[in-house]
mmCIF file of C-alpha atoms and ligand atoms in Angstrom:
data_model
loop_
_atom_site.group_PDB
_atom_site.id
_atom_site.type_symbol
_atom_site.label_atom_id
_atom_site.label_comp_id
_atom_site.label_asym_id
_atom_site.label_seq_id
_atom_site.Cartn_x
_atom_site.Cartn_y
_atom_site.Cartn_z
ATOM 1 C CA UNK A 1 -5.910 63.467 21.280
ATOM 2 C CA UNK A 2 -8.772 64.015 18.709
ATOM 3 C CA UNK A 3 -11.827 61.768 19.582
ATOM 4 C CA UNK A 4 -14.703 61.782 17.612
ATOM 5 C CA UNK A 5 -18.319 60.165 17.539
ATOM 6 C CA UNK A 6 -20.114 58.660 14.960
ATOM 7 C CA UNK A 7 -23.224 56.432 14.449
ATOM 8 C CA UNK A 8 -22.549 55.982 17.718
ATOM 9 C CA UNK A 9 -18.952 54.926 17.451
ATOM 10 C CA UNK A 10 -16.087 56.278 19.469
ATOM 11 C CA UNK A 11 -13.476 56.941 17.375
ATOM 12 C CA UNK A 12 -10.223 57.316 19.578
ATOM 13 C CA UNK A 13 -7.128 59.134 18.742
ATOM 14 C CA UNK A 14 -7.673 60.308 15.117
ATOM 15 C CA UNK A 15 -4.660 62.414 14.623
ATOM 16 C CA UNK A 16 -2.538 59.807 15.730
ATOM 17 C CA UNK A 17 0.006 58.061 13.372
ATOM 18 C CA UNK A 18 -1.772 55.084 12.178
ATOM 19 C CA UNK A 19 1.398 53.080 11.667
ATOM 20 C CA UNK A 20 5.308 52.638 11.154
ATOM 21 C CA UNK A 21 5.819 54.652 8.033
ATOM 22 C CA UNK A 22 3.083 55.079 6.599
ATOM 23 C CA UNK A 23 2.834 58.724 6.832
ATOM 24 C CA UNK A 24 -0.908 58.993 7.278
ATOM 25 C CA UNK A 25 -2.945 59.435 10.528
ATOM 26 C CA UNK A 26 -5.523 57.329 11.680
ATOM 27 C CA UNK A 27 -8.139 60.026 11.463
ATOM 28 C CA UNK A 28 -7.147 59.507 7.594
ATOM 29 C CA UNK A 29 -8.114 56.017 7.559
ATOM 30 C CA UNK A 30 -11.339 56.623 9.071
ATOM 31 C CA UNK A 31 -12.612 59.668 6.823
ATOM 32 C CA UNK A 32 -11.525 57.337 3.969
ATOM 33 C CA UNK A 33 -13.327 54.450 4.873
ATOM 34 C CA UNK A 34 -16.756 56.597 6.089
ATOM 35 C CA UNK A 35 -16.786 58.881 2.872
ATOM 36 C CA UNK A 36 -16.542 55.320 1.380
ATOM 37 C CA UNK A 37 -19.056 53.459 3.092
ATOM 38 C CA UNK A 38 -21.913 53.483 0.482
ATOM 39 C CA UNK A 39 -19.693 52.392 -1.896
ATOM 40 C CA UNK A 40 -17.787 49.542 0.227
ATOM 41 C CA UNK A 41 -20.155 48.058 2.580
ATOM 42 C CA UNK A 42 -21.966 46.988 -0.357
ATOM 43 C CA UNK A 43 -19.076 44.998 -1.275
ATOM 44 C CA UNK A 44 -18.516 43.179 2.417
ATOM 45 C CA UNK A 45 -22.053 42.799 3.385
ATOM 46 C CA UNK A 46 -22.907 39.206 3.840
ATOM 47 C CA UNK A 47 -18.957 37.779 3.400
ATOM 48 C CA UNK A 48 -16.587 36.483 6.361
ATOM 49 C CA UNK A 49 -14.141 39.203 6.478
ATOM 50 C CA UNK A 50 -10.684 39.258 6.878
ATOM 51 C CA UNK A 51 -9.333 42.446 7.780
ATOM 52 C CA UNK A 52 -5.530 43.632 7.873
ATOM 53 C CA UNK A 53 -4.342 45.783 10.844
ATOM 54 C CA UNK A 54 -1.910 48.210 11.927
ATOM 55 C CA UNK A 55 -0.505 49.867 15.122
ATOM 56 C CA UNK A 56 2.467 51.702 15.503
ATOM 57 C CA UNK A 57 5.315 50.039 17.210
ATOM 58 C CA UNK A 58 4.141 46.485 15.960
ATOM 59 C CA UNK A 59 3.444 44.496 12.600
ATOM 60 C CA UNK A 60 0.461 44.348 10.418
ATOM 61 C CA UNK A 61 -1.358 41.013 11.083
ATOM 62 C CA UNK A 62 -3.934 40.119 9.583
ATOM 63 C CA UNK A 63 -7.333 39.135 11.381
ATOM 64 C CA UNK A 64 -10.238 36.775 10.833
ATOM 65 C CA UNK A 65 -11.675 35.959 14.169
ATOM 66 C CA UNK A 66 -13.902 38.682 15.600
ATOM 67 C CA UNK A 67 -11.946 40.295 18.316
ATOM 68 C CA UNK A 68 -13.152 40.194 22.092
ATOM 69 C CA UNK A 69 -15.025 42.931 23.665
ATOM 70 C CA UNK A 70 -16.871 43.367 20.426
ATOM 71 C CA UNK A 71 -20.082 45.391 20.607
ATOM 72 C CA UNK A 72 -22.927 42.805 20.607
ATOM 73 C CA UNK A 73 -24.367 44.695 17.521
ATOM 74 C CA UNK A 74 -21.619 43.554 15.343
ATOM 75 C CA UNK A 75 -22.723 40.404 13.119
ATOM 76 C CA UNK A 76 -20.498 37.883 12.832
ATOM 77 C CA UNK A 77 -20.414 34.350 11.496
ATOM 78 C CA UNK A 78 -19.059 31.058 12.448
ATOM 79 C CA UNK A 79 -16.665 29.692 10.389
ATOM 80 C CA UNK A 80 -14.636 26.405 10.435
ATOM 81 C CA UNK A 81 -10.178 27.078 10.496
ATOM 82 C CA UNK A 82 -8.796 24.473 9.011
ATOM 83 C CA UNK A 83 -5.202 25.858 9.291
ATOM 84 C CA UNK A 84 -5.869 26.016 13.082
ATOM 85 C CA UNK A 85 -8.835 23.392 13.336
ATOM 86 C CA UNK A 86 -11.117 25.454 15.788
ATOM 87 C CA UNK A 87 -14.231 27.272 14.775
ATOM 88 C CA UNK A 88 -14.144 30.964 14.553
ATOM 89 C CA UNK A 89 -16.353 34.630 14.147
ATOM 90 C CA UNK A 90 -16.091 36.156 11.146
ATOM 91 C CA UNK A 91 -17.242 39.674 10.872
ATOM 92 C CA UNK A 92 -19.940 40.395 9.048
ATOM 93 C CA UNK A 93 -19.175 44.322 7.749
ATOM 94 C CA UNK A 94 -23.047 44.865 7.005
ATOM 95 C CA UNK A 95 -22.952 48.457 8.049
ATOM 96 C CA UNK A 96 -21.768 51.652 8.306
ATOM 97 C CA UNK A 97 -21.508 51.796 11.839
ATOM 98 C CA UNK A 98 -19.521 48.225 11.856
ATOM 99 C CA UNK A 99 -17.100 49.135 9.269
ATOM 100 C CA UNK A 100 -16.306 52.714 11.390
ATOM 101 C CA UNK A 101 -15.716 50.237 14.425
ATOM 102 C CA UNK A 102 -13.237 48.281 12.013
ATOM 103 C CA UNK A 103 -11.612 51.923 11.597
ATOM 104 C CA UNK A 104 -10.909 52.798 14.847
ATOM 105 C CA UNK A 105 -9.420 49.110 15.333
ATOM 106 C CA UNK A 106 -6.738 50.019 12.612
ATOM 107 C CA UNK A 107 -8.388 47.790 10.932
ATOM 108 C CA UNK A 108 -6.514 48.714 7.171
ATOM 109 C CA UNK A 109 -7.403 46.423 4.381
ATOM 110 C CA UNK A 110 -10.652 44.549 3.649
ATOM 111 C CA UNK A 111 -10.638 41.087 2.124
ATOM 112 C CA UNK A 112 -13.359 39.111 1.371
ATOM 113 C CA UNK A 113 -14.282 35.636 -0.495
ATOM 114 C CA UNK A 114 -16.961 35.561 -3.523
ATOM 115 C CA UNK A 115 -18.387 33.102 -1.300
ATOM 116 C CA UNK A 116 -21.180 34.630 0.759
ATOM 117 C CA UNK A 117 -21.649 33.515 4.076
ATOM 118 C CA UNK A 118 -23.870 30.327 4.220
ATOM 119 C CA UNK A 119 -24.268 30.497 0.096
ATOM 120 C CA UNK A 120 -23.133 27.560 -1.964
ATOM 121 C CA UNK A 121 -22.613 29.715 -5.189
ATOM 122 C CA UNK A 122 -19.848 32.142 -5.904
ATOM 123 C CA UNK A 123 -20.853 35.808 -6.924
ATOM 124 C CA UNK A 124 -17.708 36.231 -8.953
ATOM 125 C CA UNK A 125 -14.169 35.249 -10.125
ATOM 126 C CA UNK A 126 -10.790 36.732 -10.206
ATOM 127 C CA UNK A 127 -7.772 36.643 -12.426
ATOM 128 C CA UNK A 128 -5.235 37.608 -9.768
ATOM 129 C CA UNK A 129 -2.355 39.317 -11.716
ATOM 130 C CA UNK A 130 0.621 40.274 -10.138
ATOM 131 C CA UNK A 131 3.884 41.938 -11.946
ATOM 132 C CA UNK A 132 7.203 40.505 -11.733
ATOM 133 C CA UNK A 133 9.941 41.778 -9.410
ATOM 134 C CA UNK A 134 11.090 45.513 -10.490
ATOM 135 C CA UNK A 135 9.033 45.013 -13.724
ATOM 136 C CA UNK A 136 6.844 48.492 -14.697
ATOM 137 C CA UNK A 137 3.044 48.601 -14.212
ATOM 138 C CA UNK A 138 2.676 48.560 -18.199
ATOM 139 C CA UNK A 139 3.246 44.636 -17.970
ATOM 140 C CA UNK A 140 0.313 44.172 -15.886
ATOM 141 C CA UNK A 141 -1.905 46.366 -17.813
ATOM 142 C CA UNK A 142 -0.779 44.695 -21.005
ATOM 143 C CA UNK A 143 -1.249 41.407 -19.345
ATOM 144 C CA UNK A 144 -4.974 42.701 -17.937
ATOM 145 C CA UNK A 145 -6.281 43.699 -21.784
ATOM 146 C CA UNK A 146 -4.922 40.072 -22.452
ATOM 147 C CA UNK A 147 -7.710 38.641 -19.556
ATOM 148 C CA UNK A 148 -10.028 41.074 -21.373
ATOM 149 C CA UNK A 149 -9.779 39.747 -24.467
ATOM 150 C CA UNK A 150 -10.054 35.988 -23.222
ATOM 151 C CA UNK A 151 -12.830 36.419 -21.538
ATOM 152 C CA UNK A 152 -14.319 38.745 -24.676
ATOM 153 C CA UNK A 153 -13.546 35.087 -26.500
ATOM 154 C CA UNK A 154 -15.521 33.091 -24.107
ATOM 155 C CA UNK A 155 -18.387 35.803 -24.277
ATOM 156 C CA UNK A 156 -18.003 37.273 -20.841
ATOM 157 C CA UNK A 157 -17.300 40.643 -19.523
ATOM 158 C CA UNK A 158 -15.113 41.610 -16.326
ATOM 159 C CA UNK A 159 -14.433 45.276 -14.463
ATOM 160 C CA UNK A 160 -10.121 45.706 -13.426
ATOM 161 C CA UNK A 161 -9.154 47.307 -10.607
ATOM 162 C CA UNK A 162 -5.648 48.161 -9.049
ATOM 163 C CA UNK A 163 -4.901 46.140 -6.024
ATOM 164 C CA UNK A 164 -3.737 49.215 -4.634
ATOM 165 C CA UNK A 165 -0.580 47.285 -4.233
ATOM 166 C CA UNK A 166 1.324 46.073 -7.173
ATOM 167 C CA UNK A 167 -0.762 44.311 -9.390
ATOM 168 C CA UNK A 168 -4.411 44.501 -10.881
ATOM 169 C CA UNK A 169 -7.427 42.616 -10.347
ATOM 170 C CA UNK A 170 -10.003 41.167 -12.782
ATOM 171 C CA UNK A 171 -13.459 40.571 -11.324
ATOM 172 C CA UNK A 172 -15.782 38.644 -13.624
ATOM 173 C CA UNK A 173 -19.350 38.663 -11.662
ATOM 174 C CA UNK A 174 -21.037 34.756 -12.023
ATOM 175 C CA UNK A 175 -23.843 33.168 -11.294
ATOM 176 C CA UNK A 176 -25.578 29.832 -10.956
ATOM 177 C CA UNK A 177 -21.538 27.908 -10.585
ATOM 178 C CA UNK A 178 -20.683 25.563 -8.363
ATOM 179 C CA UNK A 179 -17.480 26.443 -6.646
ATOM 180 C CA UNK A 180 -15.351 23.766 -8.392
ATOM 181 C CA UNK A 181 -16.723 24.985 -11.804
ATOM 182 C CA UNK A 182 -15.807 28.792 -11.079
ATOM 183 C CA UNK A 183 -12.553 27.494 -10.129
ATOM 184 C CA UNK A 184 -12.084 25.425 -13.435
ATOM 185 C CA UNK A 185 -13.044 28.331 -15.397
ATOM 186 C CA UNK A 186 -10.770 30.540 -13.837
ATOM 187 C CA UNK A 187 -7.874 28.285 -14.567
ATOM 188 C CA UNK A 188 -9.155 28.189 -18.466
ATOM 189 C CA UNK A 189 -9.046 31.874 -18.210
ATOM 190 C CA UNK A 190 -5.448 32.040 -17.125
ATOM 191 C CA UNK A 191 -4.497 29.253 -19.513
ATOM 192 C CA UNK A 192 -6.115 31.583 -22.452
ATOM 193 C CA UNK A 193 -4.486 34.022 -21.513
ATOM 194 C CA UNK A 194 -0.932 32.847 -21.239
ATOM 195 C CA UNK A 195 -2.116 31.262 -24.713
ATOM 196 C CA UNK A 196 -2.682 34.390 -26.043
ATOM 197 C CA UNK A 197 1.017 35.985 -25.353
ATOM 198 C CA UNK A 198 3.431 33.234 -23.462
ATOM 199 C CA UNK A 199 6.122 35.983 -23.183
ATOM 200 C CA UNK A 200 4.394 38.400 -21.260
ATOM 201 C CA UNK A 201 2.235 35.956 -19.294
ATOM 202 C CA UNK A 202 2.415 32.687 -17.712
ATOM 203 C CA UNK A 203 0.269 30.700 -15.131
ATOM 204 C CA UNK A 204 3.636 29.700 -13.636
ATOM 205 C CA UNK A 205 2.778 28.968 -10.154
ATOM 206 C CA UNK A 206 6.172 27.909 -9.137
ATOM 207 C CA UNK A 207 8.491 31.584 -9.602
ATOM 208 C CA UNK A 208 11.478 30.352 -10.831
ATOM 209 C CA UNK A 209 9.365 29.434 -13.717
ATOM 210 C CA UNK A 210 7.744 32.888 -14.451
ATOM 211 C CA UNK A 211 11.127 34.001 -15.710
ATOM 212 C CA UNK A 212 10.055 37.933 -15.759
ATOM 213 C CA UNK A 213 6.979 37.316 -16.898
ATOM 214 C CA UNK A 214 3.514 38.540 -15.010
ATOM 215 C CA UNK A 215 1.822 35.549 -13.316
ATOM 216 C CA UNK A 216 -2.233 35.240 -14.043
ATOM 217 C CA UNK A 217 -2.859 33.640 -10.572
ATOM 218 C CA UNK A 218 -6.484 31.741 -10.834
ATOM 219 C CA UNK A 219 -6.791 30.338 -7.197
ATOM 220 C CA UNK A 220 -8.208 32.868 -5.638
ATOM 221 C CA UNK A 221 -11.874 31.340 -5.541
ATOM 222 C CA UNK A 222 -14.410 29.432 -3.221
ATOM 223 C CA UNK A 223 -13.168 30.640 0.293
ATOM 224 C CA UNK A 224 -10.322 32.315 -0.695
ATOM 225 C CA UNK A 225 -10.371 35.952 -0.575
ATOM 226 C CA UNK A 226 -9.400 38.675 -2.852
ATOM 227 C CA UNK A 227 -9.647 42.899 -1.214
ATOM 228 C CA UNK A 228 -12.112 44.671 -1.380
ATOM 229 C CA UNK A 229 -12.600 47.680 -4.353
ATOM 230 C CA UNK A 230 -11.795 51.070 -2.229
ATOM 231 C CA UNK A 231 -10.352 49.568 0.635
ATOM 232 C CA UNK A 232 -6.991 50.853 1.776
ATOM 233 C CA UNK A 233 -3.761 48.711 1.380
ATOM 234 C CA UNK A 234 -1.053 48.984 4.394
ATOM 235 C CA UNK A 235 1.856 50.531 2.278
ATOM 236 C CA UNK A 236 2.885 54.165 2.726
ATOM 237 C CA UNK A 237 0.455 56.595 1.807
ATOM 238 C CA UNK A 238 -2.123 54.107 1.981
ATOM 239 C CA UNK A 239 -2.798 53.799 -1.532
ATOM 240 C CA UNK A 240 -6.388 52.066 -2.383
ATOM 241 C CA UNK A 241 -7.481 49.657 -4.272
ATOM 242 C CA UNK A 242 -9.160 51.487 -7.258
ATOM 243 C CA UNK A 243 -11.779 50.729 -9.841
ATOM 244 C CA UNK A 244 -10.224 51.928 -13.382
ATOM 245 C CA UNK A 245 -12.371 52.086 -16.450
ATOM 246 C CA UNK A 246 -11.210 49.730 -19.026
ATOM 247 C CA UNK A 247 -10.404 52.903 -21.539
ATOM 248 C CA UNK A 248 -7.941 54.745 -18.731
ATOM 249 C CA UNK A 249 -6.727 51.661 -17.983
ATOM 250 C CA UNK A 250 -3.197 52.349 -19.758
ATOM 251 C CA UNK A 251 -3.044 55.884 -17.935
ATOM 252 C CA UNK A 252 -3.744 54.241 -14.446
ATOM 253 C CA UNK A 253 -0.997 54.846 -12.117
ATOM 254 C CA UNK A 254 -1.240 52.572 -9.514
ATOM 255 C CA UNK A 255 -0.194 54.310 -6.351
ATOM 256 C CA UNK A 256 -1.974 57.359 -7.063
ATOM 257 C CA UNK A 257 -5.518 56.871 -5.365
ATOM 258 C CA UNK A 258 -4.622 56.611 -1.717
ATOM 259 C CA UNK A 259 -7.051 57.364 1.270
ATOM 260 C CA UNK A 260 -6.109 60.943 0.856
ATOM 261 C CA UNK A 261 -6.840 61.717 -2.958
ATOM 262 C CA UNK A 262 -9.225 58.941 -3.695
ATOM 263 C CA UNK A 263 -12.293 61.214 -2.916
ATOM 264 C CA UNK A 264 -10.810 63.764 -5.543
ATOM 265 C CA UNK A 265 -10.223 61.261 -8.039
ATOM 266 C CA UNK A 266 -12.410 58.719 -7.873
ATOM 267 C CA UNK A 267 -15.584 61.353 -7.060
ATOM 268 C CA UNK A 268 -18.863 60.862 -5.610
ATOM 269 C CA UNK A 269 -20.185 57.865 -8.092
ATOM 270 C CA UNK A 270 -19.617 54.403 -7.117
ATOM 271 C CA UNK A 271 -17.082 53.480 -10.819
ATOM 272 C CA UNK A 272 -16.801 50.273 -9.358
ATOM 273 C CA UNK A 273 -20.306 49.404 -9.226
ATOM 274 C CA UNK A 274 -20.555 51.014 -12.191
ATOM 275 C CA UNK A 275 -17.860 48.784 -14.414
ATOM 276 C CA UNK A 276 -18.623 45.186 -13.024
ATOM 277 C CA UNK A 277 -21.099 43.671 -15.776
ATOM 278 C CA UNK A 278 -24.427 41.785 -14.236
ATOM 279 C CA UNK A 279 -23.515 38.399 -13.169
ATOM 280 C CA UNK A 280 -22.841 35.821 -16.257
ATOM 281 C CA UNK A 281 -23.404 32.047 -17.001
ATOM 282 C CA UNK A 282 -19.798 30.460 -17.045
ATOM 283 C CA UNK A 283 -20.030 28.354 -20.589
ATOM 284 C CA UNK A 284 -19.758 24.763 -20.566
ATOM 285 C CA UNK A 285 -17.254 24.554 -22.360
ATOM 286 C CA UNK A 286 -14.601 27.090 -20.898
ATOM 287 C CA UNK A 287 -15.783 24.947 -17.455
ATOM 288 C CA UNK A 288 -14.926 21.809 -18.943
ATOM 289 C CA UNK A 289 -12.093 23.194 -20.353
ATOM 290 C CA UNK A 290 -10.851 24.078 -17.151
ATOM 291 C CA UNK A 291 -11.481 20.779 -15.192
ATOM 292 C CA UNK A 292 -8.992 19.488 -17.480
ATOM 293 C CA UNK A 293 -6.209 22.148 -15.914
ATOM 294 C CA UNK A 294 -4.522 20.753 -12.606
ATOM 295 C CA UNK A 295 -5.141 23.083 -9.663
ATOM 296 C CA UNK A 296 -2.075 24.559 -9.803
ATOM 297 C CA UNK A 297 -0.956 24.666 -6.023
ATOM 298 C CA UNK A 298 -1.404 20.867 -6.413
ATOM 299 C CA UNK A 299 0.733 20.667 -9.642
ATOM 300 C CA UNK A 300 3.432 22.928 -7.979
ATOM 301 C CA UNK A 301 3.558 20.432 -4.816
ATOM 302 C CA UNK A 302 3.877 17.158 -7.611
ATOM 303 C CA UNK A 303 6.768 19.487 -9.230
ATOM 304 C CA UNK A 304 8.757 20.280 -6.357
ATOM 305 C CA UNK A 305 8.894 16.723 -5.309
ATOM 306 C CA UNK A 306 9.599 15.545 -8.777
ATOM 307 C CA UNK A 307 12.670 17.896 -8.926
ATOM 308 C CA UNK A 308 13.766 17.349 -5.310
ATOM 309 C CA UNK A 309 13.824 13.518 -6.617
ATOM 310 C CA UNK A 310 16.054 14.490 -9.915
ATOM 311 C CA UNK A 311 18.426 16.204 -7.472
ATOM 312 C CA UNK A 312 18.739 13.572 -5.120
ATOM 313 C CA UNK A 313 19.435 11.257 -8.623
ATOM 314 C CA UNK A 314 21.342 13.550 -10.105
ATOM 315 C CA UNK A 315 23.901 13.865 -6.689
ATOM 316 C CA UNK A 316 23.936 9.928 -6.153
ATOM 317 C CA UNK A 317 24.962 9.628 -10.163
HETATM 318 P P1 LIG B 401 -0.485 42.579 -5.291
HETATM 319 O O1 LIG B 401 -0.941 43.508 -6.350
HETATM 320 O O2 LIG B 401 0.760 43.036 -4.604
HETATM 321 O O3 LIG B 401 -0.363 41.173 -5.801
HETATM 322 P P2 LIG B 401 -2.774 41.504 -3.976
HETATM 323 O O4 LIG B 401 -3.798 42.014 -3.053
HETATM 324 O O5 LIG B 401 -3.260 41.034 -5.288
HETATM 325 O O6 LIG B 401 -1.640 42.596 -4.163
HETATM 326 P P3 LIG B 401 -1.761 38.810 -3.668
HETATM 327 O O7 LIG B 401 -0.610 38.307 -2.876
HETATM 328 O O8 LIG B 401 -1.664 38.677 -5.143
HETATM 329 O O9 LIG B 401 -1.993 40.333 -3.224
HETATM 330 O O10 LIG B 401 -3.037 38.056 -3.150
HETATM 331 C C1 LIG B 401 -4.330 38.237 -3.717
HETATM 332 C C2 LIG B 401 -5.372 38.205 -2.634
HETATM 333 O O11 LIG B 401 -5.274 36.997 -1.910
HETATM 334 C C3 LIG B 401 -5.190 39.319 -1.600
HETATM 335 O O12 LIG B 401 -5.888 40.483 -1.981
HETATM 336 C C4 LIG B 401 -5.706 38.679 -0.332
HETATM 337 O O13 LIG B 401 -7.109 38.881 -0.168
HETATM 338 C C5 LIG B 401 -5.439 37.204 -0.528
HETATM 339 N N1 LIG B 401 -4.213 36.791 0.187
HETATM 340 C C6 LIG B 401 -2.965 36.747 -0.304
HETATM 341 N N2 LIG B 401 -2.078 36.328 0.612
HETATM 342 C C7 LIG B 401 -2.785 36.109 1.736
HETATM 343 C C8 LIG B 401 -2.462 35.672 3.048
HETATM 344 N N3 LIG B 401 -1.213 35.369 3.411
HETATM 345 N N4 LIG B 401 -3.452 35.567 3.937
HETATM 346 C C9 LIG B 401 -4.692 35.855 3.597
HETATM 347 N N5 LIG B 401 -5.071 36.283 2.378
HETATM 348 C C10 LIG B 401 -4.150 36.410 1.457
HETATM 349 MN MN1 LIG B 402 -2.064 40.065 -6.711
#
């Protein structure tokens, strides 16, 4: 077994397989996510994390309270479940040394809110979009110059990256929003963008409704998380979520930066930090656009009922 210490962290069994099938060790993980610490700490400093774990033998699950036994320098943060109404420790990833910890936990994928921890303001937004079953990545980077151009429209700027899995991601840094008006504008976004090409896009929450067409998902705001640029999805090879510039964007091939290539290809700069714009004023009028747009888990919940009532009409007629 190949230990290893650093900053003080014991790093156990590093040439170990990290998981079921994923054909990487966990010493690959962890030189991955320590190469990449100036780049992603940045990124999870200050937020509740959510982290996504692995061990052989056993499936991923995904984690959110702080687990016991951890060292008493690791921050954390309390933070109110409502899906199991208890408080709970989040992690605070505000360091190098933490997010090696995380590592030698199996701790996989990051995800994090724009929500800092004990801030009432977002830092960004996302358009979430994710490719229909089967379909090839060129719908989703059609779909993401389509977000591009929307937001161009509404005079704002936003950096894509691959979510390392099998869509892209959006990020549109804000500032000075309540939570309710990021949301809004996200949903005018998505509704622009399905505006601007209804074939190739839709805001279709429900999927029977998408109809082979790539969903622009805008509800993943407020305390909702989205990963993190550069960290590591659980799929094999352990492809990474991966900052593309907006002119290579139609050459990006999205399971081709994984923990073992992304130091190659992404290089020593920081692309990510690089792409997303400074943070922007939403304008009024995409917000108030927006607030007219049902939250569309809501809507879906109203539809499903409606239709479960037509059925039940339908089969007593
Ligand atoms: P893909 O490209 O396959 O869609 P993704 O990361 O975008 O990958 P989504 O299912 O679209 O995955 O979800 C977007 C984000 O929402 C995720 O990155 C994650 O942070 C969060 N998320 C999604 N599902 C869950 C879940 N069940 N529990 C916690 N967070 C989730
Ligand atoms: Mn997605």
């Amino acid at each position: 077994m190949v230990d290893d210490e650093r900053d003080g962290v014991r790093l156990t069994s590093l040439d170990s397989p990290l998981g079921d099938g994923l054909g990487v060790t966990k010493g690959d993980l962890v030189d991955h996510l320590d190469a990449f610490a100036d780049r992603l700490v940045p990124l999870l400093a200050g937020r509740p994390l959510s982290v996504m774990r692995v061990r052989p033998g056993a499936a991923p699950f995904m984690q959110r309270n702080v687990p016991k036994g951890a060292p008493d320098w690791v921050a954390t943060v309390p933070v109110w479940s409502a899906s199991t109404s208890r408080q709970i420790h989040q992690v605070l990833c505000d360091d190098r040394r933490t997010l090696l910890w995380l590592g030698n936990q199996r701790a996989v994928e990051f995800h994090v809110p724009f929500l800092p921890a004990g801030a009432t303001r977002p830092t960004g937004l996302v358009l979430d979009l994710d490719p229909p079953e089967g379909a090839p990545f060129e719908v989703v980077v059609r779909t993401a110059h389509l977000v591009r151009r929307a937001l161009t429209d509404a005079g704002l700027a936003g950096a894509v990256k691959t979510s390392g899995s099998k869509g892209v991601h959006v990020v549109v840094p804000i500032r000075d929003a309540e939570p309710d008006d990021a949301a809004a504008a996200t949903r005018a976004l998505a509704a622009r963008t399905e505006r601007l090409e209804p074939e190739l896009a839709t805001t279709a929450y429900i999927k029977d409704d998408r109809h082979g067409r790539v969903f622009v998902d805008s509800t993943r705001s407020g305390t909702t998380t989205i990963v993190a640029a550069y960290s590591p999805r659980i799929r094999p090879g352990l492809p990474v979520s991966a900052p593309v510039d907006w002119a290579d964007l139609d050459d990006a091939d999205p399971g081709r930066v994984t923990v073992r290539t992304a130091g190659e290809l992404l290089g020593g700069g920081d692309l990510w930090a690089a792409e997303l714009p400074e943070p922007q004023q939403l304008p009024a009028e995409l917000v108030a656009e927006g607030h007219t747009i049902p939250v569309a888990r809501v809507a879906a919940m109203h539809e499903g009922r409606r239709r479960a009532r037509a059925r039940r009409e339908a089969g007593d007629g």
